[in-house]
Short mmCIF file of C-alpha atoms and ligand atoms in Angstrom, two decimals:
data_model
loop_
_atom_site.label_atom_id
_atom_site.label_comp_id
_atom_site.label_asym_id
_atom_site.label_seq_id
_atom_site.Cartn_x
_atom_site.Cartn_y
_atom_site.Cartn_z
CA PHE A 13 149.37 34.11 61.57
CA GLN A 14 146.85 33.54 58.81
CA GLU A 15 144.76 36.33 60.18
CA PHE A 16 147.64 38.70 60.76
CA PRO A 17 148.17 40.14 57.29
CA GLY A 18 145.06 41.55 55.69
CA GLY A 19 141.75 42.23 57.41
CA TRP A 20 142.55 42.02 61.09
CA SER A 21 145.52 44.37 61.26
CA GLY A 22 143.86 46.94 58.91
CA SER A 23 140.57 47.08 60.74
CA SER A 24 142.26 47.14 64.13
CA LEU A 25 144.42 49.98 62.93
CA ARG A 26 141.38 51.88 61.73
CA GLY A 27 139.61 51.00 64.97
CA GLY A 28 142.59 52.26 66.93
CA THR A 29 142.62 55.54 65.07
CA MET A 30 138.91 55.90 65.66
CA ASP A 31 139.37 55.22 69.35
CA LEU A 32 142.13 57.77 69.51
CA LEU A 33 139.99 60.34 67.71
CA LEU A 34 137.06 59.64 70.02
CA LEU A 35 139.31 59.97 73.04
CA LEU A 36 140.65 63.26 71.78
CA LEU A 37 137.14 64.52 71.05
CA LEU A 38 135.99 63.51 74.53
CA HIS A 39 138.96 65.25 76.08
CA GLY A 40 138.31 68.27 73.91
CA LEU A 41 134.67 68.34 74.98
CA LEU A 42 135.73 68.13 78.60
CA LEU A 43 138.56 70.58 78.22
CA LEU A 44 136.60 73.19 76.28
CA PRO A 45 134.29 74.19 79.18
CA LEU A 46 137.28 74.04 81.50
CA ALA A 47 139.27 76.33 79.22
CA ALA A 48 136.25 78.64 78.91
CA LEU A 49 135.90 78.72 82.69
CA LEU A 50 139.57 79.51 83.08
CA LEU A 51 139.34 82.22 80.45
CA TYR A 52 136.22 83.63 82.14
CA ARG A 53 138.12 83.86 85.43
CA CYS A 54 141.28 85.34 83.94
CA SER A 55 140.08 87.63 81.17
CA SER A 56 137.78 90.52 82.03
CA THR A 57 137.10 91.05 78.32
CA PHE A 58 135.90 87.46 77.92
CA GLN A 59 133.79 87.88 81.06
CA TYR A 60 132.26 91.04 79.61
CA LEU A 61 131.48 89.32 76.29
CA CYS A 62 129.90 86.33 78.06
CA LYS A 63 127.78 88.56 80.28
CA MET A 64 126.57 90.69 77.37
CA ALA A 65 125.83 87.58 75.31
CA PHE A 66 123.83 86.22 78.24
CA PHE A 67 121.96 89.54 78.57
CA ASN A 68 120.90 89.45 74.93
CA CYS A 69 120.13 85.72 74.96
CA TRP A 70 118.01 86.15 78.09
CA ILE A 71 115.98 88.91 76.44
CA VAL A 72 115.51 86.89 73.25
CA ALA A 73 114.59 83.78 75.26
CA MET A 74 112.09 85.65 77.46
CA ALA A 75 110.56 87.39 74.48
CA THR A 76 110.21 84.07 72.64
CA LEU A 77 108.77 82.22 75.63
CA LEU A 78 106.42 84.93 76.87
CA SER A 79 105.17 86.53 73.66
CA PRO A 80 102.62 83.76 73.04
CA PHE A 81 101.14 84.41 76.51
CA ALA A 82 101.20 88.16 75.93
CA ALA A 83 99.51 87.59 72.57
CA PHE A 84 96.46 86.13 74.35
CA ARG A 85 95.85 89.57 75.81
CA GLY A 86 96.65 91.30 72.55
CA ARG A 87 98.60 94.56 72.42
CA SER A 88 98.25 95.91 75.95
CA VAL A 89 100.20 97.95 78.45
CA GLU A 90 99.31 95.20 80.96
CA ASN A 91 101.89 93.03 79.17
CA MET A 92 104.55 95.40 80.56
CA LYS A 93 104.11 93.43 83.81
CA LEU A 94 105.35 90.31 82.01
CA LEU A 95 108.23 92.22 80.46
CA ARG A 96 109.12 93.64 83.88
CA ALA A 97 108.94 90.28 85.64
CA SER A 98 111.10 88.65 82.98
CA LEU A 99 113.88 91.23 83.31
CA LEU A 100 113.85 91.59 87.12
CA PRO A 101 116.05 88.51 87.79
CA LEU A 102 118.89 89.90 85.65
CA LYS A 103 120.29 92.03 88.48
CA ARG A 104 120.76 88.88 90.60
CA PHE A 105 122.59 87.02 87.82
CA TYR A 106 125.01 89.92 87.54
CA GLY A 107 125.33 90.69 91.25
CA ILE A 108 124.07 94.23 90.79
CA ARG A 109 122.68 95.74 93.97
CA MET A 110 119.96 98.28 93.30
CA ARG A 111 119.31 101.17 95.66
CA VAL A 112 116.18 103.14 94.91
CA ARG A 113 115.68 106.55 96.44
CA GLY A 114 112.48 108.55 96.35
CA SER A 115 110.34 105.75 94.89
CA GLU A 116 107.29 107.21 96.66
CA ARG A 117 107.50 110.09 94.17
CA LEU A 118 106.28 107.67 91.53
CA GLN A 119 103.06 106.98 93.38
CA LEU A 120 100.97 109.64 91.73
CA PRO A 121 97.27 109.12 91.09
CA GLY A 122 97.26 110.54 87.56
CA PRO A 123 99.34 110.10 84.43
CA PHE A 124 102.88 111.46 84.17
CA VAL A 125 105.98 111.38 81.99
CA ILE A 126 109.21 109.86 83.31
CA VAL A 127 112.50 111.12 81.91
CA CYS A 128 115.63 109.10 82.61
CA ASN A 129 119.31 109.24 81.63
CA HIS A 130 120.42 106.56 79.14
CA GLN A 131 123.88 105.03 79.55
CA ALA A 132 123.58 101.54 78.04
CA SER A 133 121.13 98.73 77.32
CA LEU A 134 121.80 97.77 80.94
CA ASP A 135 119.39 100.61 81.82
CA LEU A 136 116.62 98.07 81.28
CA ILE A 137 117.66 96.47 84.60
CA GLY A 138 117.20 99.80 86.38
CA MET A 139 114.08 100.63 84.44
CA VAL A 140 112.22 97.48 85.51
CA GLU A 141 113.25 98.13 89.11
CA VAL A 142 111.14 101.29 89.33
CA ILE A 143 108.78 101.41 86.35
CA PRO A 144 105.23 101.91 87.64
CA ASP A 145 102.22 99.94 86.45
CA ARG A 146 100.69 101.08 83.18
CA CYS A 147 103.87 102.80 82.06
CA VAL A 148 105.36 102.27 78.59
CA PRO A 149 108.71 103.37 77.22
CA ILE A 150 109.22 105.25 73.98
CA ALA A 151 111.71 103.29 71.89
CA LYS A 152 113.49 103.60 68.57
CA ARG A 153 111.62 101.85 65.77
CA GLU A 154 114.62 99.63 64.98
CA LEU A 155 113.75 97.45 68.01
CA LEU A 156 110.59 96.35 66.19
CA TYR A 157 112.73 94.40 63.74
CA LEU A 158 114.48 92.25 66.37
CA GLY A 159 112.31 89.19 65.75
CA THR A 160 110.47 87.98 68.84
CA VAL A 161 111.95 90.86 70.89
CA GLY A 162 110.23 93.34 68.58
CA TRP A 163 107.02 91.35 68.79
CA ALA A 164 107.21 91.30 72.62
CA CYS A 165 107.84 95.05 72.68
CA TRP A 166 104.90 95.69 70.37
CA LEU A 167 102.62 93.44 72.42
CA SER A 168 103.66 95.33 75.58
CA GLY A 169 102.43 98.58 74.08
CA ILE A 170 105.90 100.12 73.69
CA ILE A 171 105.64 103.30 71.62
CA PHE A 172 107.93 103.32 68.59
CA ILE A 173 109.33 106.41 66.93
CA GLU A 174 111.48 106.89 63.89
CA ARG A 175 114.08 109.24 65.29
CA HIS A 176 115.17 110.55 61.91
CA ARG A 177 111.68 111.34 60.72
CA ARG A 178 110.92 114.22 63.06
CA ASP A 179 107.42 114.97 61.76
CA ALA A 180 106.33 111.36 62.07
CA ALA A 181 107.87 111.15 65.56
CA ILE A 182 106.09 114.36 66.60
CA GLY A 183 102.85 112.84 65.27
CA VAL A 184 103.32 109.73 67.42
CA ILE A 185 104.08 111.89 70.48
CA SER A 186 100.97 114.04 69.89
CA ARG A 187 98.78 110.96 69.65
CA THR A 188 100.37 109.63 72.84
CA ALA A 189 99.57 112.93 74.60
CA GLY A 190 95.96 112.53 73.46
CA THR A 191 95.83 109.01 74.89
CA MET A 192 97.33 110.19 78.20
CA ARG A 193 94.71 112.91 78.49
CA ARG A 194 91.87 110.60 77.56
CA GLU A 195 92.85 107.64 79.71
CA ASN A 196 92.22 109.49 82.92
CA VAL A 197 90.30 106.54 84.38
CA SER A 198 93.07 104.00 83.84
CA ARG A 199 96.04 106.33 83.73
CA LEU A 200 98.89 105.83 81.28
CA CYS A 201 102.48 106.86 82.04
CA VAL A 202 105.28 107.15 79.49
CA TRP A 203 108.99 106.54 80.07
CA VAL A 204 111.34 108.53 77.82
CA PHE A 205 115.12 108.52 77.52
CA PRO A 206 115.33 112.17 76.45
CA GLU A 207 118.98 111.94 75.42
CA GLY A 208 117.58 109.94 72.49
CA THR A 209 120.56 107.58 72.33
CA ARG A 210 122.90 105.72 74.69
CA ASN A 211 125.54 107.86 76.32
CA PRO A 212 128.16 105.96 78.33
CA GLY A 213 129.80 109.10 79.75
CA ARG A 214 129.44 110.38 83.28
CA SER A 215 127.39 113.38 82.15
CA MET A 216 124.27 113.64 79.99
CA LEU A 217 123.75 114.68 76.38
CA PRO A 218 121.49 117.67 75.72
CA PHE A 219 117.87 116.54 75.88
CA LYS A 220 115.59 116.11 72.89
CA ARG A 221 112.35 117.95 73.40
CA GLY A 222 109.77 115.24 72.65
CA ALA A 223 109.22 114.17 76.28
CA PHE A 224 108.66 117.77 77.36
CA HIS A 225 106.24 118.54 74.52
CA LEU A 226 104.45 115.32 75.48
CA ALA A 227 104.07 116.41 79.12
CA VAL A 228 102.97 119.94 78.16
CA GLN A 229 100.48 118.71 75.55
CA ALA A 230 99.00 116.21 78.01
CA GLN A 231 99.33 118.76 80.89
CA VAL A 232 100.83 116.10 83.13
CA PRO A 233 103.83 116.25 85.51
CA ILE A 234 107.34 115.14 84.62
CA VAL A 235 109.15 112.81 87.03
CA PRO A 236 112.92 112.79 86.43
CA ILE A 237 114.84 109.62 87.28
CA VAL A 238 118.62 109.46 87.47
CA ILE A 239 120.53 106.19 87.29
CA SER A 240 124.02 106.49 88.78
CA PRO A 241 127.01 106.05 86.44
CA TYR A 242 127.90 102.40 85.85
CA CYS A 243 131.61 103.07 85.51
CA ASP A 244 132.42 101.31 88.83
CA PHE A 245 131.28 97.97 87.45
CA PHE A 246 130.48 98.34 83.75
CA SER A 247 132.13 99.88 80.72
CA SER A 248 131.37 98.88 77.14
CA LYS A 249 134.43 100.81 75.98
CA GLU A 250 136.81 99.00 78.31
CA LYS A 251 134.86 95.72 78.02
CA ARG A 252 134.47 95.48 81.76
CA PHE A 253 131.46 94.04 83.62
CA THR A 254 131.78 93.07 87.28
CA SER A 255 129.30 93.12 90.15
CA GLY A 256 128.48 96.42 91.79
CA THR A 257 125.94 98.82 93.20
CA CYS A 258 123.64 101.05 91.24
CA THR A 259 121.61 103.89 92.71
CA ILE A 260 118.36 105.05 91.19
CA GLN A 261 117.25 108.46 92.36
CA VAL A 262 113.70 109.62 91.68
CA LEU A 263 113.64 113.42 91.71
CA PRO A 264 110.69 115.59 92.70
CA ARG A 265 108.10 115.96 89.98
CA VAL A 266 107.88 119.03 87.81
CA GLU A 267 104.37 120.33 87.13
CA THR A 268 103.49 121.45 83.61
CA ARG A 269 99.92 122.62 84.17
CA GLY A 270 99.42 125.97 82.49
CA LEU A 271 102.62 125.65 80.42
CA SER A 272 102.48 126.02 76.63
CA PRO A 273 104.83 124.90 73.82
CA LYS A 274 106.80 128.14 74.10
CA ASP A 275 107.81 127.12 77.64
CA VAL A 276 109.28 123.79 76.45
CA PRO A 277 112.90 124.95 75.90
CA LYS A 278 113.10 126.42 79.42
CA LEU A 279 111.38 123.38 80.93
CA THR A 280 113.80 121.04 79.11
CA GLU A 281 116.78 123.01 80.34
CA SER A 282 115.63 123.15 83.96
CA VAL A 283 114.96 119.40 84.11
CA TRP A 284 118.35 118.73 82.47
CA GLN A 285 120.03 120.93 85.11
CA ALA A 286 118.30 119.16 88.00
CA MET A 287 119.22 115.72 86.64
CA ALA A 288 122.80 116.72 85.83
CA LYS A 289 123.21 117.98 89.39
CA ALA A 290 121.88 114.73 90.84
CA LEU A 291 124.12 112.71 88.50
CA ALA A 292 127.19 114.72 89.50
CA GLU A 293 126.40 114.08 93.16
CA MET A 294 125.95 110.38 92.49
CA SER A 295 129.32 110.24 90.76
CA MET A 296 130.84 110.81 94.17
CA SER A 297 132.14 107.64 95.81
CA ASP A 298 129.01 106.35 97.54
CA HIS A 299 126.66 107.41 94.74
CA GLY A 300 126.00 110.59 96.71
CA ASP A 301 124.57 109.62 100.05
CA GLN A 302 123.99 113.30 100.61
CA ASP A 303 121.91 113.65 97.47
CA THR A 304 118.55 113.80 99.22
CA GLU A 305 119.87 116.55 101.47
CA GLN A 306 121.20 118.44 98.46
CA LEU A 307 117.86 118.15 96.73
CA GLN A 308 116.11 119.64 99.72
CA LEU A 309 118.50 122.56 99.53
CA GLY A 310 117.71 122.87 95.83
CA GLU A 311 114.02 123.00 96.59
CA ASP A 312 114.56 125.64 99.27
CA ARG A 313 116.33 127.79 96.70
CA GLY A 314 113.20 127.51 94.57
CA SER A 315 114.46 125.07 91.96
CA PRO A 316 111.96 124.26 89.18
CA GLN A 317 110.94 120.93 90.68
CA GLY A 318 109.17 122.04 93.76
CA GLN A 319 107.13 119.09 95.03
CA GLY A 320 107.66 115.69 96.58
CA ASP A 321 109.32 114.56 99.77
CA THR A 322 112.73 113.06 100.19
CA ALA A 323 112.09 109.69 101.83
CA GLU A 324 114.43 106.98 100.74
CA SER A 325 113.80 103.36 99.86
CA SER A 326 116.33 100.66 99.34
CA LYS A 327 115.73 97.29 97.67
C1 LIG B 425 106.32 90.12 77.02
C2 LIG B 425 107.65 89.77 77.64
C3 LIG B 425 108.80 90.34 76.97
C4 LIG B 425 110.14 90.14 77.48
C5 LIG B 425 111.18 90.69 76.53
C6 LIG B 425 111.91 91.88 76.91
C7 LIG B 425 112.15 92.88 75.83
C8 LIG B 425 112.90 94.02 76.36
C9 LIG B 425 112.99 95.21 75.51
C10 LIG B 425 112.69 96.48 76.24
C11 LIG B 425 112.80 97.68 75.41
C12 LIG B 425 112.90 98.95 76.19
C13 LIG B 425 112.93 100.14 75.33
C14 LIG B 425 113.98 101.16 75.62
C15 LIG B 425 114.41 101.82 74.35
C16 LIG B 425 115.19 103.04 74.51
C17 LIG B 425 115.30 103.80 73.23
O1 LIG B 425 115.01 103.36 72.18
S1 LIG B 425 115.89 105.42 73.37
C18 LIG B 425 115.65 106.08 71.77
C19 LIG B 425 114.27 106.60 71.53
N1 LIG B 425 113.93 107.76 72.31
C20 LIG B 425 114.03 109.02 71.86
O2 LIG B 425 114.41 109.26 70.74
C21 LIG B 425 113.65 110.14 72.78
C22 LIG B 425 112.53 110.88 72.24
N2 LIG B 425 112.91 111.70 71.06
C23 LIG B 425 112.59 113.01 70.96
O3 LIG B 425 112.02 113.49 71.89
C24 LIG B 425 112.96 113.89 69.78
O4 LIG B 425 112.53 115.16 70.12
C25 LIG B 425 112.31 113.61 68.41
C26 LIG B 425 110.82 113.73 68.50
C27 LIG B 425 112.69 112.23 67.91
C28 LIG B 425 112.86 114.67 67.41
O5 LIG B 425 114.24 114.70 67.50
P1 LIG B 425 115.17 115.89 66.92
O6 LIG B 425 114.58 116.48 65.72
O7 LIG B 425 116.51 115.31 66.76
O8 LIG B 425 115.40 116.97 68.06
P2 LIG B 425 114.69 117.98 69.04
O9 LIG B 425 115.76 118.93 69.41
O10 LIG B 425 114.08 117.29 70.19
O11 LIG B 425 113.53 118.75 68.26
C29 LIG B 425 113.73 119.61 67.17
C30 LIG B 425 112.56 120.58 67.07
O12 LIG B 425 111.31 119.88 67.06
C31 LIG B 425 110.50 120.29 68.16
N3 LIG B 425 109.77 119.12 68.69
C32 LIG B 425 110.31 117.97 69.14
N4 LIG B 425 109.36 117.15 69.57
C33 LIG B 425 108.19 117.80 69.40
C34 LIG B 425 106.83 117.47 69.67
N5 LIG B 425 106.49 116.29 70.21
N6 LIG B 425 105.88 118.36 69.38
C35 LIG B 425 106.20 119.58 68.84
N7 LIG B 425 107.47 119.94 68.56
C36 LIG B 425 108.43 119.08 68.83
C37 LIG B 425 111.47 120.83 69.17
O13 LIG B 425 110.88 121.72 70.05
C38 LIG B 425 112.50 121.48 68.28
O14 LIG B 425 112.03 122.71 67.82
P3 LIG B 425 112.52 124.09 68.48
O15 LIG B 425 111.85 125.13 67.68
O16 LIG B 425 114.01 124.11 68.36
O17 LIG B 425 112.07 124.07 69.90
C1 LIG B 426 114.76 88.02 62.77
C2 LIG B 426 115.84 88.82 63.43
C3 LIG B 426 116.27 88.25 64.74
C4 LIG B 426 117.26 89.15 65.36
C5 LIG B 426 117.58 88.75 66.76
C6 LIG B 426 118.43 89.81 67.36
C7 LIG B 426 118.74 89.56 68.76
C8 LIG B 426 118.77 90.82 69.54
C9 LIG B 426 119.28 90.57 70.88
C10 LIG B 426 118.92 91.22 71.94
C11 LIG B 426 118.01 92.33 71.97
C12 LIG B 426 118.25 93.17 73.12
C13 LIG B 426 117.44 94.40 73.00
C14 LIG B 426 117.71 95.28 74.13
C15 LIG B 426 117.07 96.60 73.93
C16 LIG B 426 117.80 97.61 74.69
C17 LIG B 426 117.20 98.97 74.55
C18 LIG B 426 118.25 99.93 74.21
O1 LIG B 426 119.11 100.23 74.96
O2 LIG B 426 118.12 100.48 73.00
C19 LIG B 426 119.06 101.42 72.61
C20 LIG B 426 118.37 102.70 72.24
O3 LIG B 426 117.74 103.21 73.33
C21 LIG B 426 119.31 103.74 71.72
O4 LIG B 426 119.96 103.21 70.68
P1 LIG B 426 121.33 103.81 70.12
O5 LIG B 426 122.26 104.05 71.29
O6 LIG B 426 120.99 105.09 69.43
O7 LIG B 426 121.79 102.76 69.20
#
């Protein structure tokens, strides 16, 4: 009784409240992941946001972890192997099945320019699936300012251009052409997204001409690559990201030997046409199983991209 009023009851009350709070916190901590899991299962928007957050976090984490190793080598296109290896597992995390067709067309002895359609940042997953050794992408300069990601890109030899400063961008492309011509012993390839920006639609934007000037200046072939539309499993507009299949079609190379700058508009247009045709065929249900056949027909009709066979490889 003596103990009842005063100290004991007050401290036990406070203790009780603390216990209750702790219990609630513990429940909250347990319930939060459960609620997140439930939300992930029920809401496709939440699933999309989680998957995109993971995509970006993975890139930042890989860049942060691997840049110090890449730095040992200094700025080198050989670091693209690290970049490639670090992004290759992403397709498994997302359940994206990659089908590559015509990959043998990338096995050329000399340098060449790859042009590829650009739908979303997800293109990186397709890019690392087929990018040959000693091949660097051309990227917008803004990526340089993404902390360790920018550092990793710089260390991997990625070529940066300021898209809104045309003269400076043309200067960078001319220097790149010089390097491609010079480095004939250890060849250098360049990957360009000639649309110049992401385009989530089923078709392609008109092409910028830099990639084609690059190929003509360096007198190297152009290898067009078409990534099938993601709309079956991915849409940034609708915030939808499920598992699915993606087809990557490597088209026959287009030679540029003997071409001059005045031929660039026609060259750009003919490559756009060939890629748009392949993309339209891929938009068909099974990503255009007939596409190789169609391409052969195109070649028979004397389409601008005359070389290369049509063997198919699937990964
Ligand atoms: C180490 C482990 C690391 C792990 C971490 C992982 C990190 C992962 C990150 C990976 C990053 C991947 C990177 C992918 C990034 C993708 C992108 O950023 S896409 C955006 C950048 N790409 C482009 O912009 C495409 C290239 N751009 C161009 O080609 C443009 O032509 C341009 C040079 C920028 C100029 O653009 P613009 O002026 O708008 O338009 P055009 O119609 O093309 O040209 C107008 C005019 O100029 C002539 N011209 C163009 N280029 C040249 C040239 N090189 N030489 C001479 N003349 C040129 C063109 O002919 C036009 O003139 P005309 O008289 O009308 O013909
Ligand atoms: C100190 C600053 C730290 C900032 C950290 C930022 C974290 C950034 C997170 C993730 C980086 C992911 C980079 C993925 C690069 C994807 C390449 C890409 O798709 O670029 C788009 C470009 O082709 C066209 O751009 P626009 O469509 O014109 O736009």
